[in-house]
PDB file of C-alpha atoms and ligand atoms in Angstrom:
ATOM      1  CA  MET A   1       0.000   0.000   0.000  1.00  0.00           C
ATOM      2  CA  VAL A   2       1.264   3.448  -0.856  1.00  0.00           C
ATOM      3  CA  SER A   3       1.065   5.681   2.189  1.00  0.00           C
ATOM      4  CA  THR A   4      -1.066   8.767   1.805  1.00  0.00           C
ATOM      5  CA  PRO A   5       0.297  12.068   3.143  1.00  0.00           C
ATOM      6  CA  PRO A   6      -1.809  13.652   5.874  1.00  0.00           C
ATOM      7  CA  GLY A   7      -4.710  15.607   4.470  1.00  0.00           C
ATOM      8  CA  TYR A   8      -4.887  13.713   1.160  1.00  0.00           C
ATOM      9  CA  PRO A   9      -7.769  11.330   0.634  1.00  0.00           C
ATOM     10  CA  LYS A  10      -6.609   7.923  -0.595  1.00  0.00           C
ATOM     11  CA  VAL A  11      -8.745   8.012  -3.730  1.00  0.00           C
ATOM     12  CA  ALA A  12      -7.111  11.239  -4.931  1.00  0.00           C
ATOM     13  CA  MET A  13      -3.722   9.576  -4.779  1.00  0.00           C
ATOM     14  CA  THR A  14      -4.884   6.620  -6.850  1.00  0.00           C
ATOM     15  CA  GLN A  15      -6.440   8.831  -9.512  1.00  0.00           C
ATOM     16  CA  GLN A  16      -3.299  10.959  -9.632  1.00  0.00           C
ATOM     17  CA  SER A  17      -1.078   7.954 -10.266  1.00  0.00           C
ATOM     18  CA  LEU A  18      -3.351   6.891 -13.130  1.00  0.00           C
ATOM     19  CA  LEU A  19      -3.193  10.349 -14.664  1.00  0.00           C
ATOM     20  CA  ASP A  20       0.581  10.430 -14.420  1.00  0.00           C
ATOM     21  CA  GLU A  21       1.041   7.654 -16.952  1.00  0.00           C
ATOM     22  CA  THR A  22       0.908   9.491 -20.231  1.00  0.00           C
ATOM     23  CA  ALA A  23       2.991   9.672 -23.388  1.00  0.00           C
ATOM     24  CA  ALA A  24       4.421  13.053 -22.279  1.00  0.00           C
ATOM     25  CA  PRO A  25       7.938  11.806 -21.425  1.00  0.00           C
ATOM     26  CA  LEU A  26       8.270  10.377 -24.966  1.00  0.00           C
ATOM     27  CA  VAL A  27       7.490  13.608 -26.820  1.00  0.00           C
ATOM     28  CA  PRO A  28      10.723  15.020 -28.325  1.00  0.00           C
ATOM     29  CA  THR A  29      11.650  18.516 -27.126  1.00  0.00           C
ATOM     30  CA  ARG A  30      11.844  20.018 -30.621  1.00  0.00           C
ATOM     31  CA  PRO A  31       9.244  17.972 -32.414  1.00  0.00           C
ATOM     32  CA  SER A  32       8.729  17.611 -36.138  1.00  0.00           C
ATOM     33  CA  LEU A  33       6.067  15.298 -37.559  1.00  0.00           C
ATOM     34  CA  LYS A  34       8.779  12.816 -38.527  1.00  0.00           C
ATOM     35  CA  LYS A  35      10.294  12.780 -35.029  1.00  0.00           C
ATOM     36  CA  LEU A  36       6.858  12.479 -33.442  1.00  0.00           C
ATOM     37  CA  THR A  37       5.846   9.576 -35.688  1.00  0.00           C
ATOM     38  CA  GLU A  38       9.081   7.748 -34.853  1.00  0.00           C
ATOM     39  CA  ALA A  39       8.738   8.345 -31.106  1.00  0.00           C
ATOM     40  CA  ALA A  40       5.057   7.356 -31.030  1.00  0.00           C
ATOM     41  CA  ALA A  41       5.855   4.076 -32.820  1.00  0.00           C
ATOM     42  CA  GLY A  42       7.385   2.813 -29.557  1.00  0.00           C
ATOM     43  CA  CYS A  43       4.754   4.211 -27.205  1.00  0.00           C
ATOM     44  CA  LYS A  44       3.549   1.950 -24.378  1.00  0.00           C
ATOM     45  CA  ALA A  45       1.981   4.651 -22.226  1.00  0.00           C
ATOM     46  CA  CYS A  46      -1.359   2.830 -22.018  1.00  0.00           C
ATOM     47  CA  PRO A  47      -2.341  -0.837 -22.458  1.00  0.00           C
ATOM     48  CA  LEU A  48      -3.604  -0.389 -26.039  1.00  0.00           C
ATOM     49  CA  TRP A  49      -0.163  -0.973 -27.578  1.00  0.00           C
ATOM     50  CA  LYS A  50      -0.543  -4.647 -26.711  1.00  0.00           C
ATOM     51  CA  THR A  51      -3.614  -5.283 -28.820  1.00  0.00           C
ATOM     52  CA  GLY A  52      -3.072  -2.795 -31.621  1.00  0.00           C
ATOM     53  CA  THR A  53      -0.813  -3.943 -34.471  1.00  0.00           C
ATOM     54  CA  GLN A  54       1.021  -0.633 -34.620  1.00  0.00           C
ATOM     55  CA  THR A  55       0.757   3.027 -33.649  1.00  0.00           C
ATOM     56  CA  VAL A  56      -1.330   4.856 -36.240  1.00  0.00           C
ATOM     57  CA  PHE A  57      -0.003   8.392 -36.141  1.00  0.00           C
ATOM     58  CA  GLY A  58      -1.564  11.385 -37.878  1.00  0.00           C
ATOM     59  CA  GLU A  59      -0.794  12.073 -41.515  1.00  0.00           C
ATOM     60  CA  GLY A  60      -0.592  15.136 -43.683  1.00  0.00           C
ATOM     61  CA  SER A  61       1.486  18.190 -44.406  1.00  0.00           C
ATOM     62  CA  PRO A  62       2.844  20.222 -41.464  1.00  0.00           C
ATOM     63  CA  LYS A  63       1.606  23.260 -43.404  1.00  0.00           C
ATOM     64  CA  SER A  64      -2.036  22.105 -43.390  1.00  0.00           C
ATOM     65  CA  GLU A  65      -4.567  24.837 -42.625  1.00  0.00           C
ATOM     66  CA  VAL A  66      -7.024  22.312 -41.260  1.00  0.00           C
ATOM     67  CA  MET A  67      -6.662  19.351 -38.901  1.00  0.00           C
ATOM     68  CA  PHE A  68      -9.319  16.630 -38.581  1.00  0.00           C
ATOM     69  CA  VAL A  69      -9.365  14.590 -35.369  1.00  0.00           C
ATOM     70  CA  GLY A  70     -11.212  11.264 -35.125  1.00  0.00           C
ATOM     71  CA  GLU A  71     -11.484   8.763 -32.279  1.00  0.00           C
ATOM     72  CA  GLN A  72      -8.984   5.973 -32.908  1.00  0.00           C
ATOM     73  CA  PRO A  73      -7.807   3.879 -35.849  1.00  0.00           C
ATOM     74  CA  GLY A  74     -10.221   1.162 -36.984  1.00  0.00           C
ATOM     75  CA  ASP A  75      -9.502  -2.364 -38.193  1.00  0.00           C
ATOM     76  CA  GLN A  76      -8.168  -1.320 -41.608  1.00  0.00           C
ATOM     77  CA  GLU A  77      -6.194   1.620 -40.249  1.00  0.00           C
ATOM     78  CA  ASP A  78      -4.583  -0.720 -37.701  1.00  0.00           C
ATOM     79  CA  ARG A  79      -3.381  -2.986 -40.513  1.00  0.00           C
ATOM     80  CA  ALA A  80      -2.374  -0.190 -42.888  1.00  0.00           C
ATOM     81  CA  GLY A  81      -0.760   2.064 -40.258  1.00  0.00           C
ATOM     82  CA  ALA A  82      -2.552   5.149 -41.617  1.00  0.00           C
ATOM     83  CA  PRO A  83      -5.588   7.079 -40.328  1.00  0.00           C
ATOM     84  CA  PHE A  84      -8.977   7.101 -42.053  1.00  0.00           C
ATOM     85  CA  VAL A  85      -8.195   4.676 -44.882  1.00  0.00           C
ATOM     86  CA  GLY A  86     -11.072   2.229 -44.225  1.00  0.00           C
ATOM     87  CA  PRO A  87     -14.826   2.660 -44.843  1.00  0.00           C
ATOM     88  CA  ALA A  88     -15.139   5.760 -42.597  1.00  0.00           C
ATOM     89  CA  GLY A  89     -12.128   7.261 -44.346  1.00  0.00           C
ATOM     90  CA  ARG A  90     -13.638   6.710 -47.783  1.00  0.00           C
ATOM     91  CA  LEU A  91     -16.829   8.416 -46.671  1.00  0.00           C
ATOM     92  CA  LEU A  92     -14.784  11.289 -45.241  1.00  0.00           C
ATOM     93  CA  ASP A  93     -12.901  11.624 -48.550  1.00  0.00           C
ATOM     94  CA  GLU A  94     -16.171  11.795 -50.461  1.00  0.00           C
ATOM     95  CA  ALA A  95     -17.639  14.407 -48.093  1.00  0.00           C
ATOM     96  CA  LEU A  96     -14.439  16.470 -48.220  1.00  0.00           C
ATOM     97  CA  ALA A  97     -14.539  16.413 -52.011  1.00  0.00           C
ATOM     98  CA  ASP A  98     -18.202  17.486 -51.981  1.00  0.00           C
ATOM     99  CA  ALA A  99     -17.284  20.400 -49.712  1.00  0.00           C
ATOM    100  CA  GLY A 100     -14.376  21.356 -51.987  1.00  0.00           C
ATOM    101  CA  ILE A 101     -11.676  20.454 -49.437  1.00  0.00           C
ATOM    102  CA  ASP A 102      -8.586  18.736 -50.842  1.00  0.00           C
ATOM    103  CA  ARG A 103      -7.581  15.952 -48.418  1.00  0.00           C
ATOM    104  CA  SER A 104      -3.973  16.224 -49.510  1.00  0.00           C
ATOM    105  CA  LEU A 105      -3.969  19.728 -47.975  1.00  0.00           C
ATOM    106  CA  THR A 106      -5.294  18.524 -44.623  1.00  0.00           C
ATOM    107  CA  TYR A 107      -3.808  16.838 -41.570  1.00  0.00           C
ATOM    108  CA  VAL A 108      -5.805  13.856 -40.306  1.00  0.00           C
ATOM    109  CA  THR A 109      -5.326  12.203 -36.924  1.00  0.00           C
ATOM    110  CA  ASN A 110      -7.075  10.607 -33.920  1.00  0.00           C
ATOM    111  CA  VAL A 111      -7.272  11.268 -30.167  1.00  0.00           C
ATOM    112  CA  VAL A 112      -6.048   7.699 -29.530  1.00  0.00           C
ATOM    113  CA  LYS A 113      -3.387   6.162 -31.743  1.00  0.00           C
ATOM    114  CA  HIS A 114      -3.870   2.446 -31.192  1.00  0.00           C
ATOM    115  CA  PHE A 115      -6.873   0.351 -32.258  1.00  0.00           C
ATOM    116  CA  LYS A 116      -8.961  -0.869 -29.311  1.00  0.00           C
ATOM    117  CA  TRP A 117     -10.975  -3.950 -30.163  1.00  0.00           C
ATOM    118  CA  GLU A 118     -12.647  -7.055 -28.877  1.00  0.00           C
ATOM    119  CA  ALA A 119     -12.752 -10.390 -30.711  1.00  0.00           C
ATOM    120  CA  ARG A 120     -16.139 -11.589 -31.884  1.00  0.00           C
ATOM    121  CA  GLY A 121     -15.556 -14.762 -33.812  1.00  0.00           C
ATOM    122  CA  LYS A 122     -12.976 -13.864 -36.436  1.00  0.00           C
ATOM    123  CA  ARG A 123     -13.914 -10.192 -36.415  1.00  0.00           C
ATOM    124  CA  ARG A 124     -12.253  -7.459 -34.444  1.00  0.00           C
ATOM    125  CA  ILE A 125     -14.991  -5.215 -33.082  1.00  0.00           C
ATOM    126  CA  HIS A 126     -14.171  -1.595 -32.276  1.00  0.00           C
ATOM    127  CA  GLN A 127     -14.374  -0.590 -28.619  1.00  0.00           C
ATOM    128  CA  LYS A 128     -14.513   2.948 -27.332  1.00  0.00           C
ATOM    129  CA  PRO A 129     -11.316   4.159 -25.681  1.00  0.00           C
ATOM    130  CA  ASN A 130     -11.737   5.139 -22.016  1.00  0.00           C
ATOM    131  CA  TRP A 131     -10.690   8.408 -20.372  1.00  0.00           C
ATOM    132  CA  SER A 132      -7.379   7.164 -19.054  1.00  0.00           C
ATOM    133  CA  GLU A 133      -6.390   5.904 -22.544  1.00  0.00           C
ATOM    134  CA  ILE A 134      -7.446   9.233 -24.066  1.00  0.00           C
ATOM    135  CA  ALA A 135      -5.490  11.134 -21.399  1.00  0.00           C
ATOM    136  CA  ALA A 136      -2.435   8.909 -21.876  1.00  0.00           C
ATOM    137  CA  CYS A 137      -2.430   9.555 -25.629  1.00  0.00           C
ATOM    138  CA  ARG A 138      -3.204  13.281 -25.451  1.00  0.00           C
ATOM    139  CA  PRO A 139       0.434  14.512 -25.496  1.00  0.00           C
ATOM    140  CA  TRP A 140       0.771  13.172 -29.062  1.00  0.00           C
ATOM    141  CA  LEU A 141      -2.203  15.196 -30.234  1.00  0.00           C
ATOM    142  CA  ASP A 142      -0.997  18.294 -28.400  1.00  0.00           C
ATOM    143  CA  ALA A 143       2.384  17.902 -30.108  1.00  0.00           C
ATOM    144  CA  GLU A 144       0.712  17.494 -33.518  1.00  0.00           C
ATOM    145  CA  LEU A 145      -1.254  20.687 -32.868  1.00  0.00           C
ATOM    146  CA  ALA A 146       1.928  22.508 -31.833  1.00  0.00           C
ATOM    147  CA  VAL A 147       3.741  21.476 -35.029  1.00  0.00           C
ATOM    148  CA  VAL A 148       0.931  21.899 -37.569  1.00  0.00           C
ATOM    149  CA  LYS A 149      -0.778  24.906 -35.936  1.00  0.00           C
ATOM    150  CA  PRO A 150      -3.899  24.512 -38.062  1.00  0.00           C
ATOM    151  CA  HIS A 151      -6.158  27.503 -38.582  1.00  0.00           C
ATOM    152  CA  VAL A 152      -9.188  25.236 -38.374  1.00  0.00           C
ATOM    153  CA  LEU A 153      -9.474  22.236 -36.053  1.00  0.00           C
ATOM    154  CA  VAL A 154     -12.335  19.826 -36.742  1.00  0.00           C
ATOM    155  CA  CYS A 155     -13.503  17.248 -34.177  1.00  0.00           C
ATOM    156  CA  LEU A 156     -15.120  14.241 -35.840  1.00  0.00           C
ATOM    157  CA  GLY A 157     -17.646  12.722 -33.445  1.00  0.00           C
ATOM    158  CA  ALA A 158     -18.337  12.801 -29.714  1.00  0.00           C
ATOM    159  CA  THR A 159     -15.149  11.118 -28.516  1.00  0.00           C
ATOM    160  CA  ALA A 160     -12.888  13.688 -30.211  1.00  0.00           C
ATOM    161  CA  ALA A 161     -15.191  16.591 -29.371  1.00  0.00           C
ATOM    162  CA  GLN A 162     -15.494  15.664 -25.701  1.00  0.00           C
ATOM    163  CA  ALA A 163     -11.776  14.933 -25.383  1.00  0.00           C
ATOM    164  CA  LEU A 164     -10.921  18.348 -26.830  1.00  0.00           C
ATOM    165  CA  LEU A 165     -13.853  20.511 -25.780  1.00  0.00           C
ATOM    166  CA  GLY A 166     -14.975  18.966 -22.502  1.00  0.00           C
ATOM    167  CA  ARG A 167     -17.016  16.026 -21.380  1.00  0.00           C
ATOM    168  CA  THR A 168     -20.293  17.923 -21.428  1.00  0.00           C
ATOM    169  CA  PHE A 169     -19.921  18.964 -25.093  1.00  0.00           C
ATOM    170  CA  ARG A 170     -22.792  17.725 -27.256  1.00  0.00           C
ATOM    171  CA  VAL A 171     -22.062  17.416 -30.986  1.00  0.00           C
ATOM    172  CA  THR A 172     -25.768  17.267 -31.820  1.00  0.00           C
ATOM    173  CA  ARG A 173     -26.317  20.680 -30.227  1.00  0.00           C
ATOM    174  CA  ALA A 174     -23.170  22.487 -31.292  1.00  0.00           C
ATOM    175  CA  ARG A 175     -22.166  20.974 -34.632  1.00  0.00           C
ATOM    176  CA  GLY A 176     -21.156  22.954 -37.696  1.00  0.00           C
ATOM    177  CA  ARG A 177     -20.309  26.264 -36.067  1.00  0.00           C
ATOM    178  CA  PRO A 178     -17.162  27.622 -34.433  1.00  0.00           C
ATOM    179  CA  VAL A 179     -16.985  26.994 -30.687  1.00  0.00           C
ATOM    180  CA  GLU A 180     -14.916  28.703 -28.004  1.00  0.00           C
ATOM    181  CA  SER A 181     -11.511  27.006 -27.651  1.00  0.00           C
ATOM    182  CA  SER A 182      -7.870  27.993 -27.354  1.00  0.00           C
ATOM    183  CA  LEU A 183      -6.714  24.990 -29.415  1.00  0.00           C
ATOM    184  CA  ALA A 184      -6.946  26.776 -32.789  1.00  0.00           C
ATOM    185  CA  PRO A 185      -8.327  30.046 -34.190  1.00  0.00           C
ATOM    186  CA  VAL A 186     -11.404  28.175 -35.452  1.00  0.00           C
ATOM    187  CA  VAL A 187     -12.652  24.965 -33.801  1.00  0.00           C
ATOM    188  CA  ILE A 188     -15.663  23.128 -35.211  1.00  0.00           C
ATOM    189  CA  ALA A 189     -17.225  19.792 -34.292  1.00  0.00           C
ATOM    190  CA  THR A 190     -19.289  17.529 -36.502  1.00  0.00           C
ATOM    191  CA  VAL A 191     -20.403  13.909 -36.509  1.00  0.00           C
ATOM    192  CA  HIS A 192     -18.068  10.994 -37.058  1.00  0.00           C
ATOM    193  CA  PRO A 193     -18.215   9.701 -40.659  1.00  0.00           C
ATOM    194  CA  SER A 194     -18.870   6.173 -39.355  1.00  0.00           C
ATOM    195  CA  SER A 195     -22.173   7.390 -37.860  1.00  0.00           C
ATOM    196  CA  ILE A 196     -23.348   7.948 -41.449  1.00  0.00           C
ATOM    197  CA  LEU A 197     -22.376   4.404 -42.398  1.00  0.00           C
ATOM    198  CA  ARG A 198     -24.681   3.231 -39.585  1.00  0.00           C
ATOM    199  CA  ALA A 199     -27.486   5.720 -40.278  1.00  0.00           C
ATOM    200  CA  GLY A 200     -29.779   3.401 -42.242  1.00  0.00           C
ATOM    201  CA  GLU A 201     -32.622   5.204 -43.993  1.00  0.00           C
ATOM    202  CA  ASP A 202     -31.428   8.613 -42.687  1.00  0.00           C
ATOM    203  CA  ARG A 203     -28.155   8.179 -44.476  1.00  0.00           C
ATOM    204  CA  ASP A 204     -28.702  10.749 -47.255  1.00  0.00           C
ATOM    205  CA  ALA A 205     -29.863  13.440 -44.840  1.00  0.00           C
ATOM    206  CA  GLU A 206     -27.009  12.685 -42.426  1.00  0.00           C
ATOM    207  CA  TYR A 207     -24.505  12.780 -45.272  1.00  0.00           C
ATOM    208  CA  SER A 208     -25.829  16.167 -46.472  1.00  0.00           C
ATOM    209  CA  ALA A 209     -25.608  17.512 -42.920  1.00  0.00           C
ATOM    210  CA  LEU A 210     -21.959  16.430 -42.724  1.00  0.00           C
ATOM    211  CA  VAL A 211     -21.187  18.109 -46.058  1.00  0.00           C
ATOM    212  CA  SER A 212     -22.923  21.259 -44.888  1.00  0.00           C
ATOM    213  CA  ASP A 213     -20.736  21.311 -41.716  1.00  0.00           C
ATOM    214  CA  LEU A 214     -17.690  20.790 -43.936  1.00  0.00           C
ATOM    215  CA  ASN A 215     -18.804  23.713 -46.097  1.00  0.00           C
ATOM    216  CA  VAL A 216     -18.480  25.873 -42.970  1.00  0.00           C
ATOM    217  CA  VAL A 217     -14.978  24.438 -42.471  1.00  0.00           C
ATOM    218  CA  ALA A 218     -14.143  25.236 -46.126  1.00  0.00           C
ATOM    219  CA  LYS A 219     -15.316  28.812 -45.687  1.00  0.00           C
ATOM    220  CA  HIS A 220     -12.979  29.300 -42.715  1.00  0.00           C
ATOM    221  CA  ILE A 221     -10.057  27.771 -44.631  1.00  0.00           C
ATOM    222  CA  VAL A 222     -10.621  30.280 -47.452  1.00  0.00           C
ATOM    223  CA  GLU A 223     -10.858  33.134 -44.920  1.00  0.00           C
ATOM    224  CA  SER A 224      -7.569  32.098 -43.350  1.00  0.00           C
ATOM    225  CA  ARG A 225      -5.880  32.328 -46.761  1.00  0.00           C
ATOM    226  CA  ALA A 226      -7.285  35.805 -47.301  1.00  0.00           C
ATOM    227  CA  SER A 227      -6.032  37.145 -43.940  1.00  0.00           C
TER     228      SER A 227
HETATM  229  N1  URA B   1     -12.374   6.028 -37.260  1.00  0.00           N
HETATM  230  C1  URA B   1     -11.621   6.964 -36.645  1.00  0.00           C
HETATM  231  O1  URA B   1     -12.051   7.650 -35.723  1.00  0.00           O
HETATM  232  N2  URA B   1     -10.381   7.128 -37.066  1.00  0.00           N
HETATM  233  C2  URA B   1      -9.836   6.433 -38.067  1.00  0.00           C
HETATM  234  O2  URA B   1      -8.673   6.664 -38.368  1.00  0.00           O
HETATM  235  C3  URA B   1     -10.651   5.474 -38.706  1.00  0.00           C
HETATM  236  C4  URA B   1     -11.916   5.292 -38.280  1.00  0.00           C
HETATM  237 FE1  SF4 B   2       0.667   5.236 -26.528  1.00  0.00          FE
HETATM  238 FE2  SF4 B   2      -1.612   6.255 -27.430  1.00  0.00          FE
HETATM  239 FE3  SF4 B   2      -0.891   3.817 -28.155  1.00  0.00          FE
HETATM  240 FE4  SF4 B   2      -1.711   4.263 -25.673  1.00  0.00          FE
HETATM  241  S1  SF4 B   2      -2.937   4.458 -27.547  1.00  0.00           S
HETATM  242  S2  SF4 B   2       0.109   3.084 -26.290  1.00  0.00           S
HETATM  243  S3  SF4 B   2      -0.865   6.318 -25.303  1.00  0.00           S
HETATM  244  S4  SF4 B   2       0.182   5.706 -28.688  1.00  0.00           S
END
């Protein structure tokens, strides 16, 4: 048993020791995307490195005006080692194209960089990362933000939005318009592209709503070029 100093409740100590295990000590002091990708490849700051095939770091130009942040790599991303290359990624590509945003001029990443899954038969079923995994992985995202310094930061889905904008943030209520945040000059949340893949008969309407949120993103990218 760890002894608790006088005046400190035992539970606070336990929570603190959980919070202390993050990727922070691995982040290089003068990071570039290349150095970050190399350092993150060996990250074991949370248990997800054991089940994921590899670290899936963000991808894109360090000069990108816009950064998209998803939840975590999926099955195909885990195998390929690149973010948003599976079904959700293809839907994102299509929606970006419809909004006139060139993916090659964007930076795409996730709040958690290893795939969390559970076996069901031969399939690997996605599982939501928990708060300690998100907190452990956060230094990588903060370092990506510090290097890329995007004008527009886009949270894709509730996990990214709540990780970056607070646990009470509701995408359904605040999607598609800039929200108060110090993370970037313009911060916008929208749904996760995979929610559209699951939307059933609402799919067309949900897809149009995503494109309309991305049109707002496109408008802010154009404004940043003008200023
Ligand atoms: N879903 C995500 O949130 N990120 C990916 O990279 C792929 C699917
Ligand atoms: Fe490190 Fe993030 Fe992978 Fe956890 S999920 S091991 S913190 S890179």
